[in-house]
PDB file of C-alpha atoms in Angstrom:
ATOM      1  CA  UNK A 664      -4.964 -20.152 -12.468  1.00 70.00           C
ATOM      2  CA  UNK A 665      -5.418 -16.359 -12.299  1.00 84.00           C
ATOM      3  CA  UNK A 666      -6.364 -13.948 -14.569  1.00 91.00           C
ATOM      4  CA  UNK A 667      -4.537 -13.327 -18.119  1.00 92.00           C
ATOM      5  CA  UNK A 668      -2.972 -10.137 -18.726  1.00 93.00           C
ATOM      6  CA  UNK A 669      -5.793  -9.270 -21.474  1.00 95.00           C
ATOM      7  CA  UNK A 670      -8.413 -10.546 -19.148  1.00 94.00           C
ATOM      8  CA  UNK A 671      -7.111  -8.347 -15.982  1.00 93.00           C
ATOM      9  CA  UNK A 672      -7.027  -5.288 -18.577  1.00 95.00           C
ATOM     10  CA  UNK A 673     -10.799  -5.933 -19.452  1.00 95.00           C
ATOM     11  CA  UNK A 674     -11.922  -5.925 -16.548  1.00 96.00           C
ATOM     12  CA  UNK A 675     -10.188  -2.727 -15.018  1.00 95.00           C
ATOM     13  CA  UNK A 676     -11.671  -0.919 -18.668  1.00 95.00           C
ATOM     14  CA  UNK A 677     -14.933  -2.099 -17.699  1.00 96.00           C
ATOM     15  CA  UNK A 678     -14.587  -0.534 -13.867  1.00 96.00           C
ATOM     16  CA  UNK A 679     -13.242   2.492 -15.852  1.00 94.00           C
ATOM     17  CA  UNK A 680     -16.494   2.744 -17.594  1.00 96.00           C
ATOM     18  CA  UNK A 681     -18.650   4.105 -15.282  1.00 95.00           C
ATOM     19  CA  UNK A 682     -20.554   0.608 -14.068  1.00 97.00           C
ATOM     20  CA  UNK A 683     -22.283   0.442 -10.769  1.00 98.00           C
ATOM     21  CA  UNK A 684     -22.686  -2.910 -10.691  1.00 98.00           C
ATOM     22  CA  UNK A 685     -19.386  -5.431 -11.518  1.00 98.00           C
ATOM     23  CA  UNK A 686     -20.117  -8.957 -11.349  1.00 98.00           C
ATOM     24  CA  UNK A 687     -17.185 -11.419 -12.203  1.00 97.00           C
ATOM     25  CA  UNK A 688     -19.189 -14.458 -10.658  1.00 97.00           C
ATOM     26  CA  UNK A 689     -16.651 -17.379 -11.905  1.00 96.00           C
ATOM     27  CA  UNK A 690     -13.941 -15.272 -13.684  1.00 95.00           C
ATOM     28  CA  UNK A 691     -10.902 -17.429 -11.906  1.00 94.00           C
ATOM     29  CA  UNK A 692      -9.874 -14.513 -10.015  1.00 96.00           C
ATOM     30  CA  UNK A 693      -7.542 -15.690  -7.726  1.00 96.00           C
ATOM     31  CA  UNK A 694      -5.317 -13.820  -4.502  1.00 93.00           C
ATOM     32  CA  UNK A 695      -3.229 -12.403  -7.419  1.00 94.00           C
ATOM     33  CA  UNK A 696      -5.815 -10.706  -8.858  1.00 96.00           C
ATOM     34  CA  UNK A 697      -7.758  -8.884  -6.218  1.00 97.00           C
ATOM     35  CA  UNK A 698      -4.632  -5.938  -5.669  1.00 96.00           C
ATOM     36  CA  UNK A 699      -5.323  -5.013  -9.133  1.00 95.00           C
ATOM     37  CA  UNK A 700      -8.840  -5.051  -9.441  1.00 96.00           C
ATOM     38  CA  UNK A 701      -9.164  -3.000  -6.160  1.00 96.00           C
ATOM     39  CA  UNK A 702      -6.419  -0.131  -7.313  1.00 95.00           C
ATOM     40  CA  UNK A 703      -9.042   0.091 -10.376  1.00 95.00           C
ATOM     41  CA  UNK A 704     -12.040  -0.072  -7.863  1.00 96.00           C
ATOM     42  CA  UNK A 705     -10.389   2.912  -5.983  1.00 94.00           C
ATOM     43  CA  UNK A 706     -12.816   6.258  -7.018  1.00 93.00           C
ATOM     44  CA  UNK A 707     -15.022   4.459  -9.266  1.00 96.00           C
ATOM     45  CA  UNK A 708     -18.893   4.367  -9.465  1.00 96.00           C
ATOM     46  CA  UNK A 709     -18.709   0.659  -8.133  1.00 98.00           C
ATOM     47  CA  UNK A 710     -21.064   0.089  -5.307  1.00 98.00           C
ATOM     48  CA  UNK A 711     -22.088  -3.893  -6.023  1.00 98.00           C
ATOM     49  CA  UNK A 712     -18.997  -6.175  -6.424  1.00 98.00           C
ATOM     50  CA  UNK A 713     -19.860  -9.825  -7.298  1.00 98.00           C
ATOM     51  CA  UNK A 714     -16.713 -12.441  -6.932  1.00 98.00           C
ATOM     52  CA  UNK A 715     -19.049 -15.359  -6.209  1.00 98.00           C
ATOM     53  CA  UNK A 716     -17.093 -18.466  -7.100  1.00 98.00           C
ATOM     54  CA  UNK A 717     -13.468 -17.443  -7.473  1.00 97.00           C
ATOM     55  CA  UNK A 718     -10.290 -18.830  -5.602  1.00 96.00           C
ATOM     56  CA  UNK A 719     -10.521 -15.168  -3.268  1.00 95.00           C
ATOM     57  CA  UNK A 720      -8.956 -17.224  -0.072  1.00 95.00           C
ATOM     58  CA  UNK A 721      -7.486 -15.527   3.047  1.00 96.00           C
ATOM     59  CA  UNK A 722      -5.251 -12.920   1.323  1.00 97.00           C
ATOM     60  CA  UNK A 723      -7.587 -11.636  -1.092  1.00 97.00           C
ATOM     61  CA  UNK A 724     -10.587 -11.132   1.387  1.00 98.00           C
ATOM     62  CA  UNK A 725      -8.106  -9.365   3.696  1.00 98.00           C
ATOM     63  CA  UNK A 726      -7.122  -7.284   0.644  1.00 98.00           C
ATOM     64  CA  UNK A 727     -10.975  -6.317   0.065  1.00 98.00           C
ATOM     65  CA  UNK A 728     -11.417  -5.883   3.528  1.00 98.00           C
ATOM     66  CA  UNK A 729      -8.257  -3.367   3.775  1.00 97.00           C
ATOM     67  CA  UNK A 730     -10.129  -1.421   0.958  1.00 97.00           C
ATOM     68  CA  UNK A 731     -13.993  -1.840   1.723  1.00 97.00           C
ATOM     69  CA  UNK A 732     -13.553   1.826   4.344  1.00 95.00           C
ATOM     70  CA  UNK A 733     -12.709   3.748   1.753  1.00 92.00           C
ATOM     71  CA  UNK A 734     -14.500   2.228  -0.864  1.00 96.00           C
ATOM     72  CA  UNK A 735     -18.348   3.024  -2.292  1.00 97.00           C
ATOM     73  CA  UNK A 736     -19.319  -0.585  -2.036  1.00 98.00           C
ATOM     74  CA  UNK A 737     -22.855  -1.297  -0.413  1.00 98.00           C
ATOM     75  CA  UNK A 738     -23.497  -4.534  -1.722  1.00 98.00           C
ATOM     76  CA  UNK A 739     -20.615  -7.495  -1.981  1.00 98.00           C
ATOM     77  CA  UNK A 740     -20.504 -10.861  -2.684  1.00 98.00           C
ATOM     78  CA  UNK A 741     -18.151 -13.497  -1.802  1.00 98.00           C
ATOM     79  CA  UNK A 742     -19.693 -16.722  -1.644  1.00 98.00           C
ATOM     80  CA  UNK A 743     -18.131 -19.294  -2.765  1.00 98.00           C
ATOM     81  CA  UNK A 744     -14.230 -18.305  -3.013  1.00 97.00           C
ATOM     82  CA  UNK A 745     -12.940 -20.375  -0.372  1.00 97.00           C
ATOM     83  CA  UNK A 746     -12.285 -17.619   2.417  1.00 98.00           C
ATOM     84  CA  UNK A 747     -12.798 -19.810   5.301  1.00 98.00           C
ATOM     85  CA  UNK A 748     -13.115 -18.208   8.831  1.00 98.00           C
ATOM     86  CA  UNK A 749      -9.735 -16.076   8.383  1.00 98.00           C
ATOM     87  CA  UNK A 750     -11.486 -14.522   5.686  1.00 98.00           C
ATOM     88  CA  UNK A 751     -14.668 -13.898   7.272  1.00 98.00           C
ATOM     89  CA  UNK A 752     -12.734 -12.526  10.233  1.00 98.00           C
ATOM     90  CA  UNK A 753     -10.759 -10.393   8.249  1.00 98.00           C
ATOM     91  CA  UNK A 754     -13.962  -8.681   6.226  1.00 98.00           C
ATOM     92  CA  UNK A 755     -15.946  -8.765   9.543  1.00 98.00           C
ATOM     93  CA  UNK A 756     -13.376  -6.674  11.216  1.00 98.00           C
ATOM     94  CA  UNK A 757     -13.981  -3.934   8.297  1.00 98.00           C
ATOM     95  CA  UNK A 758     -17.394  -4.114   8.487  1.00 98.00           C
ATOM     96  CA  UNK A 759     -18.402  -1.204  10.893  1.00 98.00           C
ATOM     97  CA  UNK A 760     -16.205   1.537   8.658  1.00 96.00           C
ATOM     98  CA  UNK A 761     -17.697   0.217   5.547  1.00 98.00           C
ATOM     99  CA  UNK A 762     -20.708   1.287   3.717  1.00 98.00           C
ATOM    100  CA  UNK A 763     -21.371  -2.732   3.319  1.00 98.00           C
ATOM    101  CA  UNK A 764     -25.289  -2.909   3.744  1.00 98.00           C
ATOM    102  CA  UNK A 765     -25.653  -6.703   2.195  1.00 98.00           C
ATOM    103  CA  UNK A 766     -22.939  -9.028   2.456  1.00 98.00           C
ATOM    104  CA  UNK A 767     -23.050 -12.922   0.761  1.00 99.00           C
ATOM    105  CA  UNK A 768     -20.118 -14.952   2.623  1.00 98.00           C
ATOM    106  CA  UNK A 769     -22.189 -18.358   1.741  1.00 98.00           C
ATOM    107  CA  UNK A 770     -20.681 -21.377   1.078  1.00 98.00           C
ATOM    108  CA  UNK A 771     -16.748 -20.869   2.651  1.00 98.00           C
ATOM    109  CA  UNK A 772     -16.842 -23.186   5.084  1.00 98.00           C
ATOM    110  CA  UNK A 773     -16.901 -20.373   7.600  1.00 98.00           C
ATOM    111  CA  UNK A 774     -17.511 -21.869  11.446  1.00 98.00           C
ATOM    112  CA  UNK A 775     -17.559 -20.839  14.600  1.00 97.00           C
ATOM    113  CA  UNK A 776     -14.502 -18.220  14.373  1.00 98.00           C
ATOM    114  CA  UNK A 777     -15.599 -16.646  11.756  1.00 98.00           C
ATOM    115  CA  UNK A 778     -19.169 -16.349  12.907  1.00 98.00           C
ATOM    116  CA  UNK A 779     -18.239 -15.067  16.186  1.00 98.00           C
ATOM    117  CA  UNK A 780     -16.330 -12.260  14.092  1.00 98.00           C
ATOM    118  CA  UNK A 781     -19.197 -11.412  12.101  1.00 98.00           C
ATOM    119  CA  UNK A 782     -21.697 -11.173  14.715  1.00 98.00           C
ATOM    120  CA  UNK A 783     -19.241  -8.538  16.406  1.00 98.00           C
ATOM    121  CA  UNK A 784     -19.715  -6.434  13.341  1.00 98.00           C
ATOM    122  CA  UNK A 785     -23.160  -6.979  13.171  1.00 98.00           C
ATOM    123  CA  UNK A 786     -23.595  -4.314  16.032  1.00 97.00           C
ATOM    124  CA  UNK A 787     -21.505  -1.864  14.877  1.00 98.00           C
ATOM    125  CA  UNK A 788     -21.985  -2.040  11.012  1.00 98.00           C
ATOM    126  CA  UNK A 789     -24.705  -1.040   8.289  1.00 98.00           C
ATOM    127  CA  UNK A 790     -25.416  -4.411   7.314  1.00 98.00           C
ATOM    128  CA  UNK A 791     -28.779  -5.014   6.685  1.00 98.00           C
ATOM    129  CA  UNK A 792     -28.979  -8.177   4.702  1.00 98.00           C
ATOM    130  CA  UNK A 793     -26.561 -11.554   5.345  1.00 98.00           C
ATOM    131  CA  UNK A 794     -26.222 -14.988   4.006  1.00 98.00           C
ATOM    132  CA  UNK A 795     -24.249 -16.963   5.806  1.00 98.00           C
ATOM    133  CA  UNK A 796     -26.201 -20.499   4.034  1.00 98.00           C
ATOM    134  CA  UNK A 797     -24.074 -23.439   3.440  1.00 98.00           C
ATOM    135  CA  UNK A 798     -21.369 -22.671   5.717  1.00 98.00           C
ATOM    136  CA  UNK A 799     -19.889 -24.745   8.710  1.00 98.00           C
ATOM    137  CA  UNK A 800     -22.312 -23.107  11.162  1.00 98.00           C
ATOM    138  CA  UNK A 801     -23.234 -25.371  14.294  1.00 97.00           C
ATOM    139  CA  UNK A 802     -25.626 -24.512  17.379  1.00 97.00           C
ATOM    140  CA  UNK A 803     -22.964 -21.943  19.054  1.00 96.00           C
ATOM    141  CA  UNK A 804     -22.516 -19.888  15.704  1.00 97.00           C
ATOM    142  CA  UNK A 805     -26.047 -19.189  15.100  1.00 97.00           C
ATOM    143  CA  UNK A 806     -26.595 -18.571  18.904  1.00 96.00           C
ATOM    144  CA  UNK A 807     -23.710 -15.755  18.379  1.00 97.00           C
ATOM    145  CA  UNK A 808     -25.667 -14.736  15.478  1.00 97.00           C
ATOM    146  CA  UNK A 809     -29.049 -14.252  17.064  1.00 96.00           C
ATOM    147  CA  UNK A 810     -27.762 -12.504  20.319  1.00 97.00           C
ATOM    148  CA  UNK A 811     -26.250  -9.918  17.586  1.00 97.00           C
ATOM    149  CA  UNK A 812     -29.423  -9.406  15.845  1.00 96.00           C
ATOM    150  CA  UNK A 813     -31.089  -7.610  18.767  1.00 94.00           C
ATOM    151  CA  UNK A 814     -28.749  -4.763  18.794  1.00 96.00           C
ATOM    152  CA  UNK A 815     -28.005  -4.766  14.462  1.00 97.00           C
ATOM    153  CA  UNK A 816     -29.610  -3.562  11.404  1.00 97.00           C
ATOM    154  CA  UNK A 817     -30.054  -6.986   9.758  1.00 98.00           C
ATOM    155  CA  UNK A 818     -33.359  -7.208   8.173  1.00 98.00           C
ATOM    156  CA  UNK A 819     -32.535 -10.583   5.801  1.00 98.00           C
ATOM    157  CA  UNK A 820     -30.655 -13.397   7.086  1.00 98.00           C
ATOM    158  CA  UNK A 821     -29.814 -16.656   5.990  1.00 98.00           C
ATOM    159  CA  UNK A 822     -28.438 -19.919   7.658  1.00 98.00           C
ATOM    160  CA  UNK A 823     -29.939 -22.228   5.840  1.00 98.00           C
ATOM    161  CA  UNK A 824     -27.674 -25.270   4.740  1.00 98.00           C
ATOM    162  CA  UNK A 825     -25.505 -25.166   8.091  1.00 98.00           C
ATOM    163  CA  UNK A 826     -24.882 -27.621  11.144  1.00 97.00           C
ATOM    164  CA  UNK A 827     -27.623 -26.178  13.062  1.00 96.00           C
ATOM    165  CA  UNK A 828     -29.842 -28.719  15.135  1.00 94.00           C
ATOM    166  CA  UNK A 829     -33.673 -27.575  16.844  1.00 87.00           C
ATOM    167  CA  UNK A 830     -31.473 -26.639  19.576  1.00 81.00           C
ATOM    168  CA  UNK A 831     -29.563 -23.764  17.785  1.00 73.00           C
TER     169      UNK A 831
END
């Protein structure tokens, strides 16, 4: 279900208000949404965007991702809003002309496309801090991820809650 009318208006009044910070963990924000909410994002003070836990998917995240190289957000969170590895490849590949410094993509089943897409990024983007927890990471995906490290900025990472054996 996305977004009212009313509810979509209060939320583009609140990013006209000045905030910094704009968390809409759980709001139902759906695909629909997200072209809306980003021509409102467009200029503002924004530079934290929380849509933990909304129905985001692969058309939304590519949305954000078209509009993350222009945009002042440093910190963004997407966990939890069923992107999958499209997604994650699709907000990966904006990574390195975005000011993105911590990035939450936990919990959207992301695997090993996806992963190989973000560690790409990873040498070529300000990211500092990633959670990648509760994901469909296996051995290959976090070896992807730790050859990246070496040459990135990360400083926090997290895999917990993945496929990943001793041997990863």
């Amino acid at each position: 279900m996305a977004l009212s009318p009313k509810e979509l208006s209060n939320i583009i009044r609140i990013i006209n208000s000045g905030v910094t910070n704009l968390d809409l963990n759980g709001k139902c924000i759906t695909d629909a949404d997200v072209p809306a909410i980003l021509a409102a994002l467009t200029g503002s003070k924004v530079t934290s965007l929380n849509l933990r836990g909304n129905q985001i998917r692969k058309t939304g995240a590519t949305a954000i991702a078209d509009a993350l190289p222009g945009s002042s957000i440093t910190s963004l969170d997407l966990s939890f809003s069923g992107i999958k590895d499209a997604g994650a490849t699709a907000i990966a590949d904006a990574l390195p002309g975005s000011p993105v410094t911590s990035l939450d993509l936990s919990g959207n089943q992301i695997g090993e496309p996806g992963t190989t897409a973000i560690a790409t990024a990873l040498l070529s983007s300000k990211v500092t801090s990633l959670d990648l927890s509760a994901n469909a990471i296996k051995n290959a995906g976090a070896a992807t991820i730790a050859a990246a490290l070496r040459d990135s900025s990360i400083t926090s990472l997290d895999l917990s809650t993945n496929y990943i054996t001793d041997a990863g």
